[in-house]
């Protein structure tokens, strides 16, 4: 949709303008001064400053934003904006009130309105919204450029984006998706297609395969971020990329085994086993890898099914037939986006043969689910898998269920993508999620994912 | 042979339609697809998936939709779940007299993708007319003195209870609810109060004497029954409606939909008396995940300013019907109606009914209207979130419309004494 138009000059009927729009804070201070017989002059006013530290950081690191030099108790708007590599604009804003000392410290001050309410130091980042609806924020080039986020301070409450109203102060921060010293290597080995990220140093580093879902192609930013934390990560494509099939017509587990063997063969990758970090369809495949491949000793499955769905799985002689979805159970959200959460039935009821034999997994499994996932009921799938483990006397599975989180659980401070266009589907898909809860889930889950991999992939298990 | 029937084919927009499909393969899956084009070319679509029974029939009065724009048994679901192709659009009928909305219903095989437009031929289709006025209703433009509006008079001999119908900040003149009320037996004056002809686009005050002129105009009309009139009002219209009920003895039944129990932004004046608006905090405006603006938090609901600025509802004579959508994201109607009714109780009055609908939003319209959960108002904001969930909002519209008519009839038609008292 086009950017919000809000005419401030008109005394709107729903919204009366309580503040003297035309006065600068300095002038309004003078007004107060007159009433109290106080003398002020411009040179005594503290300098207005907007600071953000660190100005250059990894995208999963927090930023401390502060404003100083405001008149006490003044209401301000702080806006963030970012343009992605395709030129799509993402924006957010929140309304704060300076304290008595004329400061706003986002680590302590509550926002009163805007894109979020309450104390949320990183709220401006995770509430970024696309100006043109239904775009998803994805970093393509992870090595040589960051996302530039512009922070701006405006007087009073500004809902409209105006070309004529200038910010009182502004600051830019860089958000990087790779750390210093990490090397990126394009992989075309045998059938394997992907990108390998290797931290600097002697190693060995715990190896992880990173897989996304129905989006296809090759998504690198999570792999590169994980590598910045000391993991050797292979971002693995499996369809709609280079000479891989355009569409996923079957899951050939031997392809994924080749990828696992490639990783383990690398001199700087820790042996004897690797991890898998996977989401959505990728998580279904990741769970299959955990069940059938002894090379996989730690698997993180985010919002995926515990059964083979839609297309068959093949591993050597084994063929696992899929459970089909029920398209007639598709629901339409008020926005026109497709809500697919109810299109899947209970795998155990529908076809026991399609349910993944998690009791065969030798390694550890961490299920991460968003309870407000509108694409699928990850919690039900994870709990069925855990019940299956328990019924076989196994205790190598664990679940982290996040109330309010949606389907697209990404690294911390990534904006919530509530719905978006997807290749091959003519209507947008609804992913769900409540912004505040989703942001908290992303922050917590990222730490847990790293702890999980370190615990099970390094000999010391720190 | 596949047949699709809908009865009645031509009806008032608040009347239900019975839709049936026959001649299908037993247990076959199909999709019903409804579409409508409004007077300015906006397209609205809805679709639902059904399974035929053992004899190849689907009766929407009994069959449960499996998915689509709604799930479950909803005979009128295809109508109230219509969604605009462009999200920030509201379905509004401008010409209520000479043309209906035409709704096309088509039946497709299930295997078709869930498209809004397709070149495949449907198995069957039917077109319905949905009218905002009954035959015989007269439309009279009103330009008397300062008054700007349209009067709708029911057909038939005699006089009819009079009602003033008012909308909110969107301004202009919306006639469709008044024309429907007239089709249900009320002489209804759709009254403009801003942004229409020579009325100011953004008035700096509400002059209650203008509204008193309207009440008197209605009461003087030869087709209007007295001695009092009713009000049906929403949002800003309800703020004015409440003020009228308090100050004007001509008002004897007031319906307030999602309105405040105080004055929003510009003062009300009446014969030298000035009622000031309640202060609000602009910084409490919220923006939701889709960029829609929510205004419902801008008024502090507690504190000294709150009680001082409440309108003195206990001074009103006539009874009140409060209608509240609990999911309203524009006005915190639930809290305000509760405060108003508490105030009435404190003064020993029980002349009110409160209908509070969970899941209903701000724009509570006559039955089967599609939920408008976001739209723009010129010169105010381009995407205002009104709130509401499709299914409960539809149920609220159906229930409240019947209650509004019952309430108006009860309090505006004289009670005919029953014979046992003679």
Coordinates of N, CA and C in Angstrom, one line a residue, chain B residues 1-211:
Chain B
X1 N -27.6 -32.7 -14.3 CA -27.1 -31.3 -14.7 C -27.0 -30.5 -13.5
X2 N -25.9 -29.8 -13.4 CA -25.6 -29.0 -12.2 C -26.5 -27.7 -12.2
X3 N -27.1 -27.5 -11.1 CA -28.0 -26.3 -11.0 C -27.6 -25.5 -9.7
X4 N -27.7 -24.2 -9.9 CA -27.4 -23.3 -8.7 C -28.6 -22.4 -8.6
X5 N -29.3 -22.5 -7.4 CA -30.4 -21.6 -7.2 C -30.2 -20.7 -6.0
X6 N -30.8 -19.5 -6.1 CA -30.7 -18.6 -5.0 C -32.1 -17.9 -4.9
X7 N -32.7 -18.0 -3.7 CA -34.0 -17.4 -3.5 C -34.0 -16.5 -2.3
X8 N -34.5 -15.3 -2.4 CA -35.0 -14.6 -3.6 C -33.8 -14.0 -4.4
X9 N -34.0 -13.9 -5.7 CA -33.0 -13.4 -6.6 C -32.8 -11.9 -6.4
X10 N -33.9 -11.2 -6.1 CA -33.9 -9.8 -5.9 C -34.5 -9.5 -4.6
X11 N -33.8 -8.8 -3.7 CA -34.3 -8.6 -2.3 C -33.6 -7.4 -1.7
X12 N -34.1 -7.0 -0.6 CA -33.4 -6.0 0.2 C -32.1 -6.6 0.7
X13 N -31.1 -5.7 0.9 CA -29.8 -6.1 1.3 C -29.7 -6.7 2.7
X14 N -30.8 -6.5 3.5 CA -30.7 -7.1 4.8 C -31.6 -8.4 4.9
X15 N -32.0 -8.9 3.8 CA -32.7 -10.1 3.7 C -31.8 -11.3 3.4
X16 N -32.0 -12.4 4.1 CA -31.2 -13.6 3.7 C -31.6 -14.2 2.4
X17 N -30.7 -14.9 1.8 CA -30.9 -15.6 0.6 C -30.6 -17.1 0.8
X18 N -31.4 -18.0 0.2 CA -31.3 -19.4 0.4 C -30.6 -19.9 -0.9
X19 N -29.3 -20.4 -0.8 CA -28.6 -20.8 -1.9 C -28.4 -22.4 -1.9
X20 N -28.7 -23.0 -3.1 CA -28.6 -24.4 -3.2 C -27.9 -24.8 -4.5
X21 N -27.1 -25.9 -4.4 CA -26.6 -26.5 -5.6 C -27.1 -27.9 -5.7
X22 N -27.5 -28.3 -6.9 CA -28.0 -29.7 -7.1 C -27.3 -30.3 -8.3
X23 N -27.4 -31.6 -8.5 CA -26.9 -32.3 -9.7 C -25.4 -32.5 -9.7
X24 N -24.8 -32.4 -8.5 CA -23.4 -32.6 -8.4 C -23.1 -34.1 -8.3
X25 N -21.8 -34.5 -8.4 CA -21.5 -35.9 -8.1 C -21.5 -36.1 -6.6
X26 N -22.0 -37.2 -6.0 CA -22.0 -37.3 -4.6 C -20.6 -37.1 -4.0
X27 N -20.6 -36.4 -2.9 CA -19.4 -36.1 -2.1 C -18.3 -35.3 -2.9
X28 N -18.7 -34.7 -4.0 CA -17.8 -33.9 -4.8 C -17.4 -32.6 -4.0
X29 N -16.2 -32.2 -4.2 CA -15.8 -30.9 -3.6 C -15.9 -29.8 -4.6
X30 N -16.5 -28.7 -4.2 CA -16.7 -27.6 -5.1 C -16.3 -26.3 -4.4
X31 N -16.1 -25.3 -5.2 CA -15.9 -23.9 -4.6 C -17.0 -23.0 -5.0
X32 N -17.7 -22.3 -4.1 CA -18.6 -21.2 -4.4 C -17.8 -20.0 -4.4
X33 N -18.1 -19.1 -5.4 CA -17.3 -17.9 -5.6 C -18.3 -16.8 -5.8
X34 N -18.2 -15.8 -5.0 CA -19.1 -14.6 -5.1 C -18.3 -13.4 -5.5
X35 N -18.8 -12.5 -6.4 CA -18.1 -11.3 -6.7 C -19.1 -10.2 -6.9
X36 N -18.6 -9.0 -6.6 CA -19.4 -7.8 -6.7 C -18.5 -6.6 -7.2
X37 N -19.1 -5.8 -8.0 CA -18.3 -4.6 -8.4 C -19.1 -3.4 -7.9
X38 N -18.5 -2.5 -7.2 CA -19.3 -1.3 -6.7 C -19.4 -0.2 -7.7
X39 N -20.0 0.9 -7.4 CA -20.3 1.9 -8.4 C -19.1 2.6 -8.9
X40 N -17.9 2.5 -8.2 CA -16.7 3.1 -8.7 C -15.7 2.1 -9.2
X41 N -16.1 0.9 -9.4 CA -15.3 -0.1 -10.1 C -14.4 -0.9 -9.1
X42 N -14.6 -0.8 -7.8 CA -13.9 -1.6 -6.9 C -14.5 -3.0 -6.9
X43 N -13.6 -4.0 -6.9 CA -14.0 -5.4 -7.0 C -13.9 -6.0 -5.6
X44 N -14.9 -6.9 -5.3 CA -15.0 -7.6 -4.0 C -15.2 -9.0 -4.4
X45 N -14.5 -9.9 -3.6 CA -14.6 -11.4 -3.9 C -14.7 -12.1 -2.6
X46 N -15.4 -13.3 -2.7 CA -15.4 -14.2 -1.6 C -15.5 -15.6 -2.2
X47 N -15.0 -16.6 -1.4 CA -15.1 -18.0 -1.9 C -15.1 -18.9 -0.7
X48 N -15.8 -20.1 -0.9 CA -15.9 -21.1 0.1 C -15.9 -22.4 -0.5
X49 N -15.3 -23.4 0.2 CA -15.2 -24.8 -0.3 C -16.3 -25.6 0.4
X50 N -17.0 -26.4 -0.4 CA -18.1 -27.2 0.2 C -17.9 -28.6 -0.4
X51 N -18.5 -29.6 0.3 CA -18.6 -31.0 -0.3 C -20.0 -31.3 -0.4
X52 N -20.4 -31.8 -1.6 CA -21.8 -32.3 -1.8 C -22.1 -33.4 -1.0
X53 N -23.4 -33.6 -0.7 CA -23.8 -34.8 0.2 C -24.0 -36.0 -0.7
X54 N -24.6 -37.1 -0.2 CA -24.6 -38.4 -0.9 C -25.5 -38.3 -2.1
X55 N -26.4 -37.3 -2.2 CA -27.2 -37.2 -3.4 C -26.8 -36.0 -4.3
X56 N -25.6 -35.5 -4.1 CA -25.0 -34.5 -4.9 C -25.6 -33.1 -4.7
X57 N -26.0 -32.9 -3.5 CA -26.6 -31.5 -3.3 C -25.8 -30.8 -2.2
X58 N -25.9 -29.5 -2.3 CA -25.3 -28.6 -1.2 C -26.3 -27.5 -0.9
X59 N -26.8 -27.5 0.3 CA -27.8 -26.5 0.7 C -27.0 -25.6 1.7
X60 N -26.8 -24.4 1.4 CA -26.0 -23.5 2.2 C -26.6 -23.2 3.6
X61 N -27.9 -23.5 3.7 CA -28.6 -23.4 5.0 C -28.1 -24.4 6.0
X62 N -27.6 -25.6 5.5 CA -27.3 -26.7 6.3 C -25.8 -27.2 6.2
X63 N -25.2 -26.9 5.0 CA -23.9 -27.5 4.8 C -22.8 -26.6 5.4
X64 N -21.8 -27.3 5.8 CA -20.7 -26.6 6.4 C -19.6 -26.3 5.4
X65 N -19.1 -25.1 5.3 CA -18.0 -24.8 4.4 C -16.7 -25.4 5.1
X66 N -15.9 -26.0 4.3 CA -14.6 -26.6 4.8 C -13.5 -25.6 4.9
X67 N -13.6 -24.5 4.2 CA -12.6 -23.5 4.2 C -12.9 -22.4 3.2
X68 N -11.9 -21.5 3.0 CA -12.1 -20.4 2.2 C -12.3 -19.1 3.0
X69 N -13.2 -18.3 2.7 CA -13.3 -17.0 3.5 C -14.1 -17.2 4.8
X70 N -14.6 -18.4 5.0 CA -15.3 -18.7 6.3 C -15.4 -20.3 6.3
X71 N -15.6 -20.7 7.5 CA -15.7 -22.2 7.8 C -17.0 -22.4 8.5
X72 N -17.6 -23.6 8.3 CA -18.8 -23.9 9.1 C -20.1 -23.5 8.3
X73 N -21.2 -23.6 9.1 CA -22.5 -23.4 8.4 C -22.8 -21.9 8.5
X74 N -22.8 -21.2 7.4 CA -23.1 -19.8 7.3 C -23.8 -19.5 6.0
X75 N -25.1 -19.5 6.1 CA -25.9 -19.4 4.8 C -25.6 -18.1 4.1
X76 N -25.3 -17.1 4.8 CA -25.0 -15.8 4.1 C -23.5 -15.4 4.1
X77 N -22.7 -16.4 4.3 CA -21.2 -16.2 4.4 C -20.6 -15.6 3.2
X78 N -21.1 -16.0 2.0 CA -20.5 -15.5 0.7 C -20.7 -14.0 0.6
X79 N -21.7 -13.5 1.3 CA -22.0 -12.0 1.2 C -21.2 -11.3 2.2
X80 N -21.2 -11.7 3.5 CA -20.5 -10.9 4.5 C -19.0 -11.1 4.5
X81 N -18.5 -12.2 3.8 CA -17.1 -12.3 3.7 C -16.5 -11.8 2.5
X82 N -17.2 -11.1 1.7 CA -16.7 -10.4 0.5 C -15.5 -9.5 0.9
X83 N -14.4 -9.6 0.1 CA -13.2 -8.8 0.5 C -12.8 -8.0 -0.7
X84 N -12.4 -6.7 -0.5 CA -12.0 -5.9 -1.6 C -10.7 -6.4 -2.2
X85 N -10.6 -6.2 -3.5 CA -9.3 -6.6 -4.2 C -8.2 -5.7 -3.7
X86 N -8.5 -4.4 -3.5 CA -7.6 -3.5 -2.9 C -7.9 -3.4 -1.4
X87 N -7.0 -3.7 -0.5 CA -7.3 -3.9 0.9 C -8.0 -2.7 1.5
X88 N -7.5 -1.5 1.3 CA -8.0 -0.4 2.1 C -9.2 0.2 1.3
X89 N -10.3 -0.5 1.3 CA -11.5 -0.1 0.5 C -12.7 -0.4 1.3
X90 N -13.7 0.5 1.3 CA -15.0 0.2 2.0 C -16.1 0.1 1.0
X91 N -17.0 -0.9 1.2 CA -18.1 -1.0 0.3 C -19.2 -0.1 0.7
X92 N -19.6 0.9 -0.1 CA -20.6 1.9 0.2 C -21.5 2.1 -1.0
X93 N -22.8 2.0 -0.8 CA -23.8 2.2 -1.9 C -24.1 3.7 -1.9
X94 N -23.9 4.3 -3.1 CA -24.2 5.7 -3.2 C -25.6 6.0 -3.7
X95 N -25.9 5.4 -4.9 CA -27.3 5.5 -5.4 C -28.1 4.4 -4.8
X96 N -29.0 4.8 -3.8 CA -29.8 3.8 -3.2 C -31.1 3.5 -3.9
X97 N -31.5 4.4 -4.7 CA -32.9 4.3 -5.3 C -33.0 3.6 -6.6
X98 N -32.0 3.8 -7.5 CA -32.3 3.3 -8.9 C -31.5 2.1 -9.2
X99 N -30.6 1.7 -8.4 CA -29.8 0.5 -8.8 C -29.4 -0.3 -7.5
X100 N -29.3 -1.7 -7.7 CA -28.9 -2.5 -6.6 C -27.4 -2.8 -6.7
X101 N -26.9 -3.5 -5.7 CA -25.6 -4.2 -5.9 C -25.9 -5.5 -6.5
X102 N -25.1 -5.9 -7.5 CA -25.3 -7.2 -8.2 C -24.2 -8.1 -7.7
X103 N -24.6 -9.2 -7.1 CA -23.7 -10.2 -6.6 C -23.8 -11.4 -7.5
X104 N -22.6 -11.8 -8.1 CA -22.6 -13.0 -9.0 C -22.1 -14.2 -8.2
X105 N -22.8 -15.2 -8.2 CA -22.3 -16.4 -7.5 C -22.0 -17.5 -8.5
X106 N -20.8 -18.1 -8.4 CA -20.5 -19.1 -9.4 C -20.0 -20.3 -8.7
X107 N -20.2 -21.5 -9.3 CA -19.8 -22.8 -8.7 C -18.7 -23.4 -9.6
X108 N -17.6 -23.7 -9.0 CA -16.4 -24.3 -9.7 C -16.1 -25.7 -9.1
X109 N -15.4 -26.5 -9.9 CA -14.8 -27.7 -9.4 C -13.7 -27.4 -8.4
X110 N -13.5 -28.2 -7.4 CA -12.6 -27.9 -6.3 C -11.2 -27.7 -6.8
X111 N -10.8 -28.5 -7.8 CA -9.4 -28.5 -8.2 C -8.9 -27.2 -8.7
X112 N -9.8 -26.3 -9.0 CA -9.3 -25.0 -9.4 C -8.6 -24.3 -8.3
X113 N -7.5 -23.6 -8.6 CA -6.8 -22.9 -7.6 C -7.7 -21.7 -7.0
X114 N -7.3 -21.3 -5.9 CA -8.1 -20.3 -5.1 C -7.9 -18.9 -5.6
X115 N -8.2 -18.8 -6.9 CA -8.0 -17.5 -7.6 C -9.1 -16.6 -7.4
X116 N -8.9 -15.3 -7.5 CA -10.0 -14.4 -7.5 C -10.6 -14.2 -8.9
X117 N -9.7 -14.4 -9.9 CA -10.2 -14.3 -11.3 C -9.8 -15.5 -12.0
X118 N -10.6 -16.1 -12.9 CA -10.2 -17.3 -13.6 C -10.9 -17.2 -15.0
X119 N -10.3 -17.8 -16.0 CA -10.9 -17.8 -17.3 C -11.8 -19.1 -17.5
X120 N -11.7 -20.0 -16.5 CA -12.5 -21.3 -16.7 C -13.9 -21.0 -16.5
X121 N -14.7 -21.8 -17.2 CA -16.2 -21.5 -17.1 C -16.7 -22.2 -15.8
X122 N -17.6 -21.5 -15.1 CA -18.1 -22.2 -13.9 C -19.1 -23.3 -14.3
X123 N -19.4 -24.2 -13.4 CA -20.3 -25.3 -13.6 C -21.8 -24.7 -13.6
X124 N -21.9 -23.6 -12.9 CA -23.2 -22.9 -12.8 C -23.0 -21.6 -12.2
X125 N -24.0 -20.7 -12.5 CA -23.8 -19.3 -11.9 C -25.2 -18.7 -11.8
X126 N -25.3 -17.7 -10.9 CA -26.5 -17.0 -10.7 C -26.2 -15.6 -10.3
X127 N -27.0 -14.6 -10.7 CA -26.7 -13.2 -10.3 C -27.9 -12.7 -9.4
X128 N -27.5 -12.1 -8.3 CA -28.5 -11.6 -7.4 C -28.5 -10.1 -7.3
X129 N -29.7 -9.6 -7.1 CA -29.8 -8.1 -6.8 C -30.0 -7.9 -5.4
X130 N -29.2 -6.9 -4.8 CA -29.3 -6.6 -3.4 C -29.6 -5.1 -3.4
X131 N -30.9 -4.8 -2.9 CA -31.4 -3.4 -3.0 C -31.3 -2.8 -1.6
X132 N -31.1 -1.4 -1.6 CA -31.1 -0.7 -0.4 C -32.4 0.0 -0.1
X133 N -33.4 -0.2 -1.0 CA -34.7 0.5 -0.8 C -35.8 -0.5 -1.3
X134 N -36.9 -0.5 -0.5 CA -38.1 -1.3 -0.9 C -38.9 -0.5 -1.9
X135 N -39.7 -1.3 -2.7 CA -40.5 -0.5 -3.7 C -41.5 0.4 -2.9
X136 N -41.7 1.5 -3.4 CA -42.7 2.4 -2.8 C -42.1 3.5 -1.9
X137 N -40.9 3.3 -1.4 CA -40.2 4.3 -0.5 C -39.9 5.5 -1.4
X138 N -40.2 6.7 -0.8 CA -40.0 7.9 -1.5 C -38.7 8.6 -0.9
X139 N -37.9 9.1 -1.8 CA -36.7 9.8 -1.5 C -36.9 11.3 -1.7
X140 N -36.6 12.1 -0.6 CA -36.9 13.5 -0.7 C -35.6 14.3 -0.3
X141 N -34.9 14.9 -1.2 CA -33.7 15.7 -0.8 C -34.2 16.8 0.1
X142 N -33.4 17.1 1.2 CA -33.8 18.1 2.1 C -32.8 19.3 2.1
X143 N -33.3 20.4 1.8 CA -32.4 21.6 1.8 C -33.3 22.8 2.4
X144 N -33.6 22.6 3.7 CA -34.5 23.5 4.4 C -33.7 24.3 5.4
X145 N -33.7 25.6 5.2 CA -32.8 26.4 6.1 C -31.4 25.9 6.0
X146 N -30.8 25.6 7.2 CA -29.5 25.1 7.2 C -29.3 23.6 6.9
X147 N -30.5 23.0 6.9 CA -30.5 21.5 6.9 C -30.0 20.9 5.6
X148 N -29.1 19.9 5.6 CA -28.7 19.2 4.4 C -28.8 17.7 4.7
X149 N -29.7 17.1 3.9 CA -29.9 15.7 4.1 C -30.8 15.1 3.1
X150 N -31.2 13.9 3.4 CA -32.2 13.2 2.5 C -33.2 12.5 3.4
X151 N -34.5 12.7 3.1 CA -35.6 12.0 3.9 C -36.1 10.9 3.1
X152 N -36.2 9.7 3.7 CA -36.8 8.6 3.1 C -38.2 8.3 3.8
X153 N -39.2 8.2 3.0 CA -40.6 8.0 3.6 C -41.1 6.6 3.2
X154 N -41.5 5.8 4.1 CA -42.0 4.5 3.7 C -43.3 4.6 2.8
X155 N -43.6 3.6 2.1 CA -44.8 3.6 1.3 C -46.0 3.3 2.2
X156 N -47.1 3.8 1.8 CA -48.3 3.5 2.6 C -49.0 4.8 3.2
X157 N -50.2 4.5 3.7 CA -51.0 5.6 4.3 C -50.5 5.9 5.7
X158 N -50.8 7.1 6.1 CA -50.6 7.3 7.6 C -49.2 7.8 7.8
X159 N -48.9 7.9 9.1 CA -47.6 8.4 9.6 C -46.7 7.3 10.1
X160 N -45.4 7.7 10.1 CA -44.4 6.7 10.5 C -43.5 7.3 11.5
X161 N -42.9 6.4 12.4 CA -42.0 6.9 13.4 C -40.8 7.6 12.7
X162 N -40.4 8.7 13.2 CA -39.3 9.5 12.6 C -38.0 9.1 13.2
X163 N -36.9 9.0 12.4 CA -35.6 8.7 12.9 C -34.6 9.6 12.2
X164 N -33.6 10.1 12.9 CA -32.5 10.8 12.3 C -31.3 9.9 12.2
X165 N -30.7 9.7 11.1 CA -29.6 8.8 10.9 C -28.3 9.5 10.6
X166 N -27.3 9.3 11.5 CA -26.0 10.1 11.3 C -24.8 9.2 11.4
X167 N -23.9 9.5 10.4 CA -22.6 8.8 10.4 C -21.6 9.7 11.1
X168 N -20.3 9.3 10.9 CA -19.2 9.9 11.7 C -18.4 10.8 10.8
X169 N -17.1 10.7 11.1 CA -16.1 11.6 10.6 C -15.9 11.6 9.1
X170 N -16.4 10.5 8.5 CA -16.2 10.4 7.0 C -16.9 11.5 6.3
X171 N -17.8 12.2 7.0 CA -18.5 13.4 6.4 C -19.3 13.0 5.2
X172 N -19.7 14.0 4.4 CA -20.6 13.7 3.3 C -22.0 13.3 3.8
X173 N -22.6 12.5 2.9 CA -24.0 12.1 3.2 C -24.1 10.6 2.8
X174 N -24.2 9.8 3.8 CA -24.4 8.3 3.5 C -25.9 8.0 3.7
X175 N -26.5 7.5 2.7 CA -28.0 7.4 2.7 C -28.5 6.0 2.9
X176 N -27.6 5.0 2.8 CA -28.0 3.6 2.7 C -28.7 3.1 3.9
X177 N -28.3 3.5 5.1 CA -28.9 2.9 6.3 C -30.3 3.6 6.5
X178 N -30.4 4.9 6.2 CA -31.7 5.5 6.3 C -32.7 4.9 5.3
X179 N -32.2 4.6 4.1 CA -33.2 4.1 3.1 C -33.6 2.7 3.5
X180 N -32.7 1.9 4.2 CA -33.1 0.6 4.7 C -34.1 0.7 5.8
X181 N -33.8 1.7 6.7 CA -34.8 1.9 7.8 C -36.1 2.3 7.3
X182 N -36.2 3.1 6.2 CA -37.5 3.5 5.6 C -38.1 2.3 5.0
X183 N -37.3 1.3 4.5 CA -37.9 0.1 3.9 C -38.5 -0.8 5.0
X184 N -38.1 -0.5 6.3 CA -38.6 -1.2 7.4 C -39.6 -0.4 8.2
X185 N -40.1 0.7 7.6 CA -41.2 1.3 8.2 C -40.9 2.6 9.0
X186 N -39.7 3.2 8.9 CA -39.4 4.4 9.6 C -39.2 5.5 8.7
X187 N -39.7 6.7 9.0 CA -39.4 7.9 8.2 C -38.1 8.4 8.6
X188 N -37.1 8.2 7.7 CA -35.7 8.4 8.2 C -35.0 9.5 7.4
X189 N -34.4 10.4 8.2 CA -33.7 11.5 7.7 C -32.2 11.2 7.8
X190 N -31.5 11.0 6.6 CA -30.1 10.9 6.6 C -29.6 12.3 6.7
X191 N -28.9 12.6 7.8 CA -28.5 14.0 8.1 C -27.0 14.2 7.9
X192 N -26.6 15.2 7.0 CA -25.2 15.5 6.9 C -24.9 16.5 8.0
X193 N -23.6 16.4 8.5 CA -23.2 17.4 9.5 C -21.8 18.1 9.2
X194 N -21.1 17.5 8.2 CA -19.9 18.1 7.8 C -19.5 17.6 6.4
X195 N -18.7 18.4 5.7 CA -18.1 17.9 4.4 C -19.2 17.6 3.4
X196 N -20.2 18.3 3.4 CA -21.3 18.1 2.4 C -21.9 19.4 1.9
X197 N -21.8 19.6 0.6 CA -22.4 20.9 0.0 C -21.8 22.1 0.7
X198 N -22.6 22.9 1.3 CA -22.1 24.1 1.9 C -21.8 23.9 3.4
X199 N -21.9 22.7 3.9 CA -21.5 22.5 5.3 C -20.0 22.5 5.3
X200 N -19.4 23.0 6.4 CA -17.9 23.1 6.4 C -17.3 21.7 6.4
X201 N -16.1 21.6 5.7 CA -15.5 20.3 5.7 C -15.0 19.9 7.1
X202 N -14.4 20.8 7.8 CA -14.0 20.5 9.2 C -14.6 21.6 10.1
X203 N -15.8 21.4 10.6 CA -16.4 22.5 11.5 C -15.5 22.7 12.8
X204 N -15.6 23.9 13.3 CA -14.9 24.1 14.6 C -15.7 23.9 15.8
X205 N -17.0 23.6 15.6 CA -17.9 23.3 16.7 C -19.1 22.5 16.2
X206 N -19.8 21.9 17.1 CA -21.0 21.2 16.8 C -22.1 22.1 17.3
X207 N -22.9 22.7 16.4 CA -24.0 23.6 16.8 C -25.3 22.8 17.0
X208 N -25.6 22.5 18.2 CA -26.8 21.6 18.5 C -28.1 22.2 17.9
X209 N -28.1 23.5 17.7 CA -29.3 24.1 17.2 C -29.6 23.6 15.7
X210 N -28.5 23.3 15.0 CA -28.7 22.7 13.7 C -29.4 21.4 13.8
X211 N -29.0 20.6 14.8 CA -29.6 19.3 14.9 C -31.1 19.4 15.5

